[in-house]
Amino acid sequence: MNSASVTRFADRLLRARTALEQSSVDGVLITPGPDLQYLIGYDAVPLERITCLVLTSVSAPVLIVPRLELLAAQASPVGALGIEVSTWDEADDPYGLIADALPAGSGAYGVDDRMWAAKVLGLRGAMPHRPQVVAGAVINPLRMRKDADEVTALLQAGAAIDRVHAGIPQILRAGMTEAQAGSLIGELILAEWHTRVDFVIVAAGANGASPHHEVSDHVIAPGEPIVIDIGGTMPGGYRSDSTRVYCIGEPDAQYRKAYDCLQRAQAATVAAVRPGVTIGELDSLPRQILAEEELAEFFIHRTGHGIGLETHEEPYLMMGSDLVVEPGMAFSVEPGFYLPGRYGARIEDIVVCTNDGVVSANNQPHELMCLN
Ligand code: ZN
Ligand code: ZN
Ligand code: ZN
């Protein structure tokens, strides 16, 4: 691992410990998943034997691992970071070891938001008098503000999924099923640098009215709007997520009019992203514009979600939120409209707030893509 990466993880650990000092919890227990990957770069697989980073504000971090995982742990950035690794053997009680690594007392501790319930309860058994809270209260505010490396990774993920969208006109044909189109798009996602396909939504015609429709045996017909929302994971763990709407031939005039309104709403919302704007303002802006075409009531979800080591993470662009947008926050802007039994549409870009405005990770044309 190069020294820049060591510095990056050391900085994150320092910020986490500072956040812990300012919080009311004695420590956080981080198990394999995005928080562990974020804090120490250890991309461990969650298994029945517990691996746990014990992070407190008063002592050095300790990674507690089953003995058989020791070499894997040391091969990760953990070794270069100089984090103490402590092992447990098959007959040991790992929960007791973890309890001993927390500061003594009866204070609350945070458990990883993604910790398995069996482990949460195992810890409760070892520390029956200490309250458990979610570690996300301490960790999510850090992950929400991306550092320079993370912004670069998200821009690379955006460029990669843009190349997939750029290839879709060569794939889509009338007469193929959504599932056939989806499997070809999945291959293209892997060909464009991603290590994993996270989701492929190909929603033609009335299927477009279901925001999380995936694919079906529906045969794509000329004139049907096709909502294509795709995303995957890049080698460093960062995610892509982008939606565009396609059509073989032309949709009807009413759809065209509605789509043009959606495009204005999405563009205005992206343009409004800057430090100081609130999340609530960003959520309401596209609703105001969609109301001009009486589409607001058909926009049935939040305007967007944060993205990073997970596709959906904080901040969530929710109505009424007074969270203030800061440089480094990265999230989707994805207004849509969904008319049951008829059709749907969504336009989605990942954007990053900069010191004085916004940069978009997705830069494919936003127009309805009509193919011959
Ligand atoms: Zn979604
Ligand atoms: Zn999204
Ligand atoms: Zn999406």
mmCIF file of C-alpha atoms and ligand atoms in Angstrom, residues 199 229-230 241-243 305 334 346 348, ligand 3:
data_model
loop_
_atom_site.group_PDB
_atom_site.id
_atom_site.type_symbol
_atom_site.label_atom_id
_atom_site.label_comp_id
_atom_site.label_asym_id
_atom_site.label_seq_id
_atom_site.Cartn_x
_atom_site.Cartn_y
_atom_site.Cartn_z
ATOM 1 C CA PHE A 199 -28.645 -3.714 -10.711
ATOM 2 C CA ASP A 229 -31.377 2.559 -14.572
ATOM 3 C CA ILE A 230 -28.041 0.804 -14.136
ATOM 4 C CA ASP A 241 -25.877 4.683 -10.692
ATOM 5 C CA SER A 242 -27.421 6.479 -13.672
ATOM 6 C CA THR A 243 -30.779 6.526 -15.447
ATOM 7 C CA HIS A 305 -29.665 9.453 -2.211
ATOM 8 C CA GLU A 334 -33.235 11.538 -9.923
ATOM 9 C CA ARG A 346 -36.667 9.077 -14.479
ATOM 10 C CA GLU A 348 -30.599 10.361 -12.835
HETATM 11 ZN ZN ZN B 3 -30.588 4.546 -10.236
#
